[in-house]
Amino acid sequence: ARASGVLTPLISQQPTPDARAACGQAVAAWCQSSNLWQARASMVPFVTLARHGDLGPKCFPGMTQLILDTCSHNLRSKGEQRFIQTGAGWVLREVGKAAGGTAVLEAYCRSHAQYMSKEGMRYATEKLPEAQRRSLVQLVAAGAAAGGRGRQVADEGQRAGGGRAARGGSAGRHGEGVVRGAS
């Protein structure tokens, strides 16, 4: 089963914003997992909720920041993995659809370009105006050319059919307070 098909309703059907927040934080805590699919599942369930922002009827205050923190942790610690990049890009694209979300998305992408692959950035920015999207995607290429963390290499490994070994291992961990109140 797809993570979003089970976990999104689990979060959104909680009876109160506090209960939704607790459930959302528990799911987001999965970003700490060394399992690629569990880490990806810490982001994907928020895809359909993110476009409504923190005040949507099935959402909770602080949800957008929780999503951004979860994406940050995943991109910094497991960003060489293609499915982490696409999962983050997918949920970030939906953050950009919320009221005021375009500015949040652009600021996030600018500050995290060094951790994003071209594919991840394309996913995140695909609904932005063309010039803005192109500018953000170029940040990834510029970072790789300037000795960034090699996301361009990871993209090339994907196109060449490289497996997990071609994509490399963990790039290190930077928690940044991602998990609040999770066990």
CSV table of N, CA, C and O in Angstrom, one decimal, residues 16-105:
chain,number,residue,atom,x,y,z
A,16,THR,N,-9.0,16.5,16.5
A,16,THR,CA,-8.7,17.9,16.9
A,16,THR,C,-7.3,18.3,16.2
A,16,THR,O,-6.5,17.4,15.9
A,17,PRO,N,-7.1,19.6,16.1
A,17,PRO,CA,-5.8,20.0,15.6
A,17,PRO,C,-4.6,19.5,16.4
A,17,PRO,O,-3.6,19.1,15.8
A,18,ASP,N,-4.8,19.4,17.7
A,18,ASP,CA,-3.7,18.9,18.6
A,18,ASP,C,-3.4,17.4,18.3
A,18,ASP,O,-2.3,17.0,18.2
A,19,ALA,N,-4.5,16.6,18.1
A,19,ALA,CA,-4.3,15.2,17.8
A,19,ALA,C,-3.7,15.0,16.4
A,19,ALA,O,-2.9,14.2,16.2
A,20,ARG,N,-4.1,15.9,15.4
A,20,ARG,CA,-3.5,15.8,14.1
A,20,ARG,C,-2.0,16.2,14.2
A,20,ARG,O,-1.2,15.6,13.5
A,21,ALA,N,-1.7,17.2,15.0
A,21,ALA,CA,-0.3,17.6,15.1
A,21,ALA,C,0.5,16.4,15.8
A,21,ALA,O,1.6,16.1,15.3
A,22,ALA,N,0.0,15.8,16.8
A,22,ALA,CA,0.7,14.7,17.4
A,22,ALA,C,0.9,13.5,16.4
A,22,ALA,O,2.0,13.0,16.4
A,23,CYS,N,-0.1,13.2,15.7
A,23,CYS,CA,0.0,12.1,14.7
A,23,CYS,C,1.0,12.5,13.6
A,23,CYS,O,1.9,11.7,13.2
A,24,GLY,N,0.9,13.8,13.1
A,24,GLY,CA,1.8,14.3,12.1
A,24,GLY,C,3.3,14.3,12.5
A,24,GLY,O,4.2,13.9,11.8
A,25,GLN,N,3.5,14.6,13.8
A,25,GLN,CA,4.8,14.6,14.3
A,25,GLN,C,5.4,13.2,14.5
A,25,GLN,O,6.6,13.0,14.2
A,26,ALA,N,4.5,12.3,14.8
A,26,ALA,CA,5.0,10.9,14.9
A,26,ALA,C,5.4,10.3,13.5
A,26,ALA,O,6.4,9.7,13.4
A,27,VAL,N,4.6,10.7,12.5
A,27,VAL,CA,4.9,10.3,11.2
A,27,VAL,C,6.2,11.0,10.7
A,27,VAL,O,7.1,10.3,10.1
A,28,ALA,N,6.3,12.3,10.9
A,28,ALA,CA,7.5,13.0,10.5
A,28,ALA,C,8.8,12.5,11.2
A,28,ALA,O,9.9,12.6,10.6
A,29,ALA,N,8.6,11.9,12.4
A,29,ALA,CA,9.8,11.4,13.1
A,29,ALA,C,10.5,10.2,12.4
A,29,ALA,O,11.6,9.9,12.6
A,30,TRP,N,9.7,9.7,11.4
A,30,TRP,CA,10.3,8.6,10.6
A,30,TRP,C,11.5,9.0,9.8
A,30,TRP,O,12.2,8.2,9.2
A,31,CYS,N,11.6,10.4,9.6
A,31,CYS,CA,12.8,10.9,8.9
A,31,CYS,C,14.1,10.4,9.5
A,31,CYS,O,15.1,10.4,8.8
A,32,GLN,N,14.1,10.0,10.8
A,32,GLN,CA,15.3,9.6,11.5
A,32,GLN,C,15.7,8.2,11.1
A,32,GLN,O,16.8,7.7,11.4
A,33,SER,N,14.8,7.4,10.4
A,33,SER,CA,15.0,6.1,10.1
A,33,SER,C,16.1,5.9,9.0
A,33,SER,O,16.3,6.7,8.1
A,34,SER,N,16.9,4.8,9.2
A,34,SER,CA,17.9,4.5,8.2
A,34,SER,C,17.3,3.8,7.0
A,34,SER,O,17.9,3.7,5.9
A,35,ASN,N,16.0,3.4,7.1
A,35,ASN,CA,15.3,2.7,6.0
A,35,ASN,C,14.8,3.8,5.0
A,35,ASN,O,14.1,4.7,5.4
A,36,LEU,N,15.3,3.7,3.8
A,36,LEU,CA,14.9,4.7,2.8
A,36,LEU,C,13.4,4.9,2.6
A,36,LEU,O,12.9,6.0,2.6
A,37,TRP,N,12.6,3.8,2.6
A,37,TRP,CA,11.2,3.9,2.4
A,37,TRP,C,10.5,4.5,3.6
A,37,TRP,O,9.5,5.2,3.5
A,38,GLN,N,10.9,4.2,4.8
A,38,GLN,CA,10.3,4.8,6.0
A,38,GLN,C,10.7,6.3,6.0
A,38,GLN,O,9.8,7.1,6.4
A,39,ALA,N,11.9,6.6,5.7
A,39,ALA,CA,12.3,8.0,5.7
A,39,ALA,C,11.4,8.8,4.6
A,39,ALA,O,10.9,9.9,4.9
A,40,ARG,N,11.2,8.2,3.5
A,40,ARG,CA,10.4,8.8,2.4
A,40,ARG,C,8.9,9.0,2.9
A,40,ARG,O,8.3,10.0,2.7
A,41,ALA,N,8.5,7.9,3.7
A,41,ALA,CA,7.1,8.0,4.2
A,41,ALA,C,6.9,9.1,5.2
A,41,ALA,O,5.8,9.4,5.6
A,42,SER,N,8.0,9.6,5.7
A,42,SER,CA,7.9,10.8,6.7
A,42,SER,C,7.4,12.0,6.0
A,42,SER,O,7.0,13.0,6.6
A,43,MET,N,7.5,12.1,4.6
A,43,MET,CA,7.2,13.3,3.8
A,43,MET,C,5.9,13.1,3.0
A,43,MET,O,5.0,14.0,3.0
A,44,VAL,N,5.8,12.0,2.3
A,44,VAL,CA,4.8,11.7,1.3
A,44,VAL,C,3.3,11.9,1.9
A,44,VAL,O,2.5,12.4,1.2
A,45,PRO,N,3.0,11.5,3.1
A,45,PRO,CA,1.6,11.6,3.5
A,45,PRO,C,1.2,13.0,3.6
A,45,PRO,O,0.0,13.3,3.7
A,46,PHE,N,2.1,14.0,3.6
A,46,PHE,CA,1.7,15.4,3.7
A,46,PHE,C,1.4,16.0,2.4
A,46,PHE,O,1.0,17.2,2.3
A,47,VAL,N,1.6,15.3,1.3
A,47,VAL,CA,1.4,15.9,0.0
A,47,VAL,C,0.0,16.5,-0.2
A,47,VAL,O,-0.1,17.7,-0.6
A,48,THR,N,-1.0,15.8,0.1
A,48,THR,CA,-2.4,16.3,-0.1
A,48,THR,C,-2.8,17.3,0.9
A,48,THR,O,-3.7,18.1,0.7
A,49,LEU,N,-2.1,17.3,2.1
A,49,LEU,CA,-2.5,18.3,3.1
A,49,LEU,C,-1.7,19.6,2.9
A,49,LEU,O,-2.2,20.6,3.3
A,50,ALA,N,-0.5,19.5,2.4
A,50,ALA,CA,0.4,20.7,2.3
A,50,ALA,C,-0.2,21.8,1.5
A,50,ALA,O,0.0,23.0,1.9
A,51,ARG,N,-1.0,21.5,0.5
A,51,ARG,CA,-1.5,22.6,-0.4
A,51,ARG,C,-2.6,23.4,0.4
A,51,ARG,O,-2.9,24.5,-0.1
A,52,HIS,N,-3.1,23.0,1.5
A,52,HIS,CA,-4.0,23.7,2.3
A,52,HIS,C,-3.4,24.6,3.3
A,52,HIS,O,-4.1,25.4,4.0
A,53,GLY,N,-2.1,24.4,3.6
A,53,GLY,CA,-1.4,25.2,4.6
A,53,GLY,C,-1.8,24.8,6.0
A,53,GLY,O,-2.6,23.8,6.2
A,54,ASP,N,-1.4,25.5,7.0
A,54,ASP,CA,-1.6,25.2,8.4
A,54,ASP,C,-3.1,25.3,8.8
A,54,ASP,O,-3.5,24.6,9.8
A,55,LEU,N,-3.8,26.1,8.1
A,55,LEU,CA,-5.2,26.3,8.5
A,55,LEU,C,-6.3,25.5,7.8
A,55,LEU,O,-7.5,25.8,8.0
A,56,GLY,N,-5.9,24.6,6.9
A,56,GLY,CA,-6.8,23.8,6.3
A,56,GLY,C,-7.7,23.0,7.3
A,56,GLY,O,-7.2,22.7,8.4
A,57,PRO,N,-8.9,22.6,6.9
A,57,PRO,CA,-9.7,21.9,7.9
A,57,PRO,C,-9.2,20.6,8.4
A,57,PRO,O,-9.6,20.1,9.5
A,58,LYS,N,-8.3,19.9,7.6
A,58,LYS,CA,-7.7,18.6,8.1
A,58,LYS,C,-6.3,18.8,8.5
A,58,LYS,O,-5.6,17.8,8.6
A,59,CYS,N,-5.8,20.0,8.6
A,59,CYS,CA,-4.4,20.3,8.9
A,59,CYS,C,-4.2,20.7,10.4
A,59,CYS,O,-5.1,20.6,11.2
A,60,PHE,N,-3.1,21.3,10.7
A,60,PHE,CA,-2.8,21.7,12.1
A,60,PHE,C,-1.8,22.8,12.1
A,60,PHE,O,-1.0,22.9,11.2
A,61,PRO,N,-1.9,23.7,13.1
A,61,PRO,CA,-0.9,24.8,13.1
A,61,PRO,C,0.5,24.2,13.3
A,61,PRO,O,0.8,23.3,14.0
A,62,GLY,N,1.4,24.8,12.5
A,62,GLY,CA,2.8,24.4,12.5
A,62,GLY,C,3.1,23.2,11.5
A,62,GLY,O,4.3,22.8,11.4
A,63,MET,N,2.1,22.8,10.7
A,63,MET,CA,2.3,21.7,9.8
A,63,MET,C,3.3,22.0,8.7
A,63,MET,O,4.2,21.2,8.4
A,64,THR,N,3.2,23.2,8.2
A,64,THR,CA,4.1,23.6,7.1
A,64,THR,C,5.6,23.6,7.6
A,64,THR,O,6.5,23.0,6.9
A,65,GLN,N,5.8,24.1,8.8
A,65,GLN,CA,7.2,24.1,9.3
A,65,GLN,C,7.7,22.7,9.6
A,65,GLN,O,8.8,22.3,9.3
A,66,LEU,N,6.8,21.8,10.0
A,66,LEU,CA,7.1,20.4,10.3
A,66,LEU,C,7.5,19.8,8.9
A,66,LEU,O,8.5,19.0,8.9
A,67,ILE,N,6.8,20.0,7.9
A,67,ILE,CA,7.1,19.5,6.5
A,67,ILE,C,8.4,20.0,6.1
A,67,ILE,O,9.3,19.2,5.6
A,68,LEU,N,8.7,21.3,6.2
A,68,LEU,CA,10.0,21.8,5.8
A,68,LEU,C,11.1,21.2,6.6
A,68,LEU,O,12.2,20.9,6.1
A,69,ASP,N,11.0,21.1,7.9
A,69,ASP,CA,12.0,20.5,8.8
A,69,ASP,C,12.2,19.0,8.4
A,69,ASP,O,13.4,18.6,8.3
A,70,THR,N,11.2,18.3,8.1
A,70,THR,CA,11.3,16.9,7.7
A,70,THR,C,12.0,16.8,6.4
A,70,THR,O,12.9,15.9,6.2
A,71,CYS,N,11.7,17.6,5.4
A,71,CYS,CA,12.4,17.6,4.1
A,71,CYS,C,13.8,18.0,4.3
A,71,CYS,O,14.7,17.3,3.7
A,72,SER,N,14.1,19.0,5.2
A,72,SER,CA,15.5,19.4,5.4
A,72,SER,C,16.3,18.2,5.9
A,72,SER,O,17.4,17.9,5.5
A,73,HIS,N,15.8,17.5,6.9
A,73,HIS,CA,16.5,16.4,7.5
A,73,HIS,C,16.8,15.3,6.5
A,73,HIS,O,17.9,14.8,6.4
A,74,ASN,N,15.7,15.0,5.7
A,74,ASN,CA,15.9,13.9,4.7
A,74,ASN,C,16.9,14.3,3.7
A,74,ASN,O,17.7,13.5,3.2
A,75,LEU,N,16.8,15.6,3.2
A,75,LEU,CA,17.7,16.0,2.1
A,75,LEU,C,19.2,16.0,2.6
A,75,LEU,O,20.1,15.7,1.9
A,76,ARG,N,19.4,16.5,3.8
A,76,ARG,CA,20.7,16.6,4.4
A,76,ARG,C,21.3,15.2,4.7
A,76,ARG,O,22.5,15.0,4.6
A,77,SER,N,20.5,14.3,5.2
A,77,SER,CA,21.1,13.0,5.6
A,77,SER,C,21.0,11.9,4.6
A,77,SER,O,21.8,11.0,4.6
A,78,LYS,N,20.0,12.0,3.7
A,78,LYS,CA,19.8,10.9,2.7
A,78,LYS,C,19.5,11.4,1.3
A,78,LYS,O,19.0,10.7,0.5
A,79,GLY,N,20.0,12.6,1.1
A,79,GLY,CA,19.6,13.3,-0.2
A,79,GLY,C,20.2,12.7,-1.4
A,79,GLY,O,19.8,13.0,-2.5
A,80,GLU,N,21.2,11.8,-1.3
A,80,GLU,CA,21.8,11.2,-2.5
A,80,GLU,C,20.8,10.1,-3.0
A,80,GLU,O,21.0,9.6,-4.1
A,81,GLN,N,19.8,9.8,-2.3
A,81,GLN,CA,18.8,8.8,-2.7
A,81,GLN,C,17.7,9.4,-3.6
A,81,GLN,O,17.1,10.4,-3.2
A,82,ARG,N,17.6,8.9,-4.7
A,82,ARG,CA,16.6,9.5,-5.7
A,82,ARG,C,15.2,9.6,-5.1
A,82,ARG,O,14.5,10.6,-5.3
A,83,PHE,N,14.7,8.6,-4.4
A,83,PHE,CA,13.4,8.6,-3.9
A,83,PHE,C,13.2,9.6,-2.7
A,83,PHE,O,12.1,10.0,-2.5
A,84,ILE,N,14.2,9.9,-2.1
A,84,ILE,CA,14.2,11.0,-1.1
A,84,ILE,C,14.0,12.3,-1.8
A,84,ILE,O,13.2,13.1,-1.4
A,85,GLN,N,14.8,12.5,-2.9
A,85,GLN,CA,14.7,13.7,-3.6
A,85,GLN,C,13.3,13.9,-4.2
A,85,GLN,O,12.7,15.0,-4.2
A,86,THR,N,12.8,12.9,-4.9
A,86,THR,CA,11.5,13.0,-5.5
A,86,THR,C,10.4,13.2,-4.5
A,86,THR,O,9.4,14.0,-4.7
A,87,GLY,N,10.5,12.5,-3.3
A,87,GLY,CA,9.5,12.7,-2.3
A,87,GLY,C,9.5,14.1,-1.7
A,87,GLY,O,8.4,14.7,-1.5
A,88,ALA,N,10.7,14.6,-1.4
A,88,ALA,CA,10.8,16.0,-0.9
A,88,ALA,C,10.3,17.0,-2.0
A,88,ALA,O,9.5,17.9,-1.7
A,89,GLY,N,10.7,16.8,-3.2
A,89,GLY,CA,10.2,17.7,-4.3
A,89,GLY,C,8.7,17.7,-4.4
A,89,GLY,O,8.1,18.7,-4.6
A,90,TRP,N,8.1,16.5,-4.3
A,90,TRP,CA,6.7,16.4,-4.5
A,90,TRP,C,5.9,17.2,-3.4
A,90,TRP,O,5.0,18.0,-3.6
A,91,VAL,N,6.3,16.9,-2.1
A,91,VAL,CA,5.6,17.6,-1.0
A,91,VAL,C,5.9,19.1,-1.0
A,91,VAL,O,5.1,20.0,-0.7
A,92,LEU,N,7.2,19.5,-1.4
A,92,LEU,CA,7.5,20.9,-1.5
A,92,LEU,C,6.7,21.6,-2.5
A,92,LEU,O,6.2,22.8,-2.3
A,93,ARG,N,6.5,21.0,-3.7
A,93,ARG,CA,5.6,21.6,-4.7
A,93,ARG,C,4.2,21.9,-4.2
A,93,ARG,O,3.7,23.0,-4.4
A,94,GLU,N,3.7,21.0,-3.3
A,94,GLU,CA,2.4,21.3,-2.7
A,94,GLU,C,2.4,22.4,-1.7
A,94,GLU,O,1.4,23.1,-1.6
A,95,VAL,N,3.5,22.5,-0.9
A,95,VAL,CA,3.7,23.6,0.0
A,95,VAL,C,3.5,24.9,-0.8
A,95,VAL,O,2.9,25.9,-0.3
A,96,GLY,N,4.1,25.0,-2.0
A,96,GLY,CA,4.1,26.1,-2.8
A,96,GLY,C,2.7,26.5,-3.3
A,96,GLY,O,2.4,27.7,-3.7
A,97,LYS,N,1.7,25.6,-3.3
A,97,LYS,CA,0.4,25.9,-3.7
A,97,LYS,C,-0.5,26.5,-2.6
A,97,LYS,O,-1.6,27.0,-2.9
A,98,ALA,N,-0.1,26.4,-1.4
A,98,ALA,CA,-0.8,27.0,-0.3
A,98,ALA,C,-0.8,28.5,-0.4
A,98,ALA,O,0.1,29.1,-1.0
A,99,ALA,N,-1.7,29.2,0.3
A,99,ALA,CA,-1.7,30.7,0.3
A,99,ALA,C,-0.4,31.2,0.9
A,99,ALA,O,0.0,30.8,2.0
A,100,GLY,N,0.3,32.0,0.1
A,100,GLY,CA,1.6,32.5,0.5
A,100,GLY,C,2.7,31.5,0.4
A,100,GLY,O,3.9,31.8,0.7
A,101,GLY,N,2.4,30.3,-0.1
A,101,GLY,CA,3.4,29.2,-0.2
A,101,GLY,C,4.5,29.4,-1.3
A,101,GLY,O,5.5,28.9,-1.1
A,102,THR,N,4.2,30.2,-2.3
A,102,THR,CA,5.2,30.4,-3.3
A,102,THR,C,6.5,31.1,-2.7
A,102,THR,O,7.6,30.6,-3.0
A,103,ALA,N,6.3,32.1,-1.9
A,103,ALA,CA,7.5,32.7,-1.2
A,103,ALA,C,8.2,31.7,-0.3
A,103,ALA,O,9.4,31.7,-0.3
A,104,VAL,N,7.4,30.9,0.4
A,104,VAL,CA,8.0,29.9,1.3
A,104,VAL,C,8.8,28.9,0.5
A,104,VAL,O,9.9,28.6,0.8
A,105,LEU,N,8.2,28.4,-0.6
A,105,LEU,CA,8.9,27.5,-1.4
A,105,LEU,C,10.2,28.0,-2.0
A,105,LEU,O,11.2,27.4,-2.0
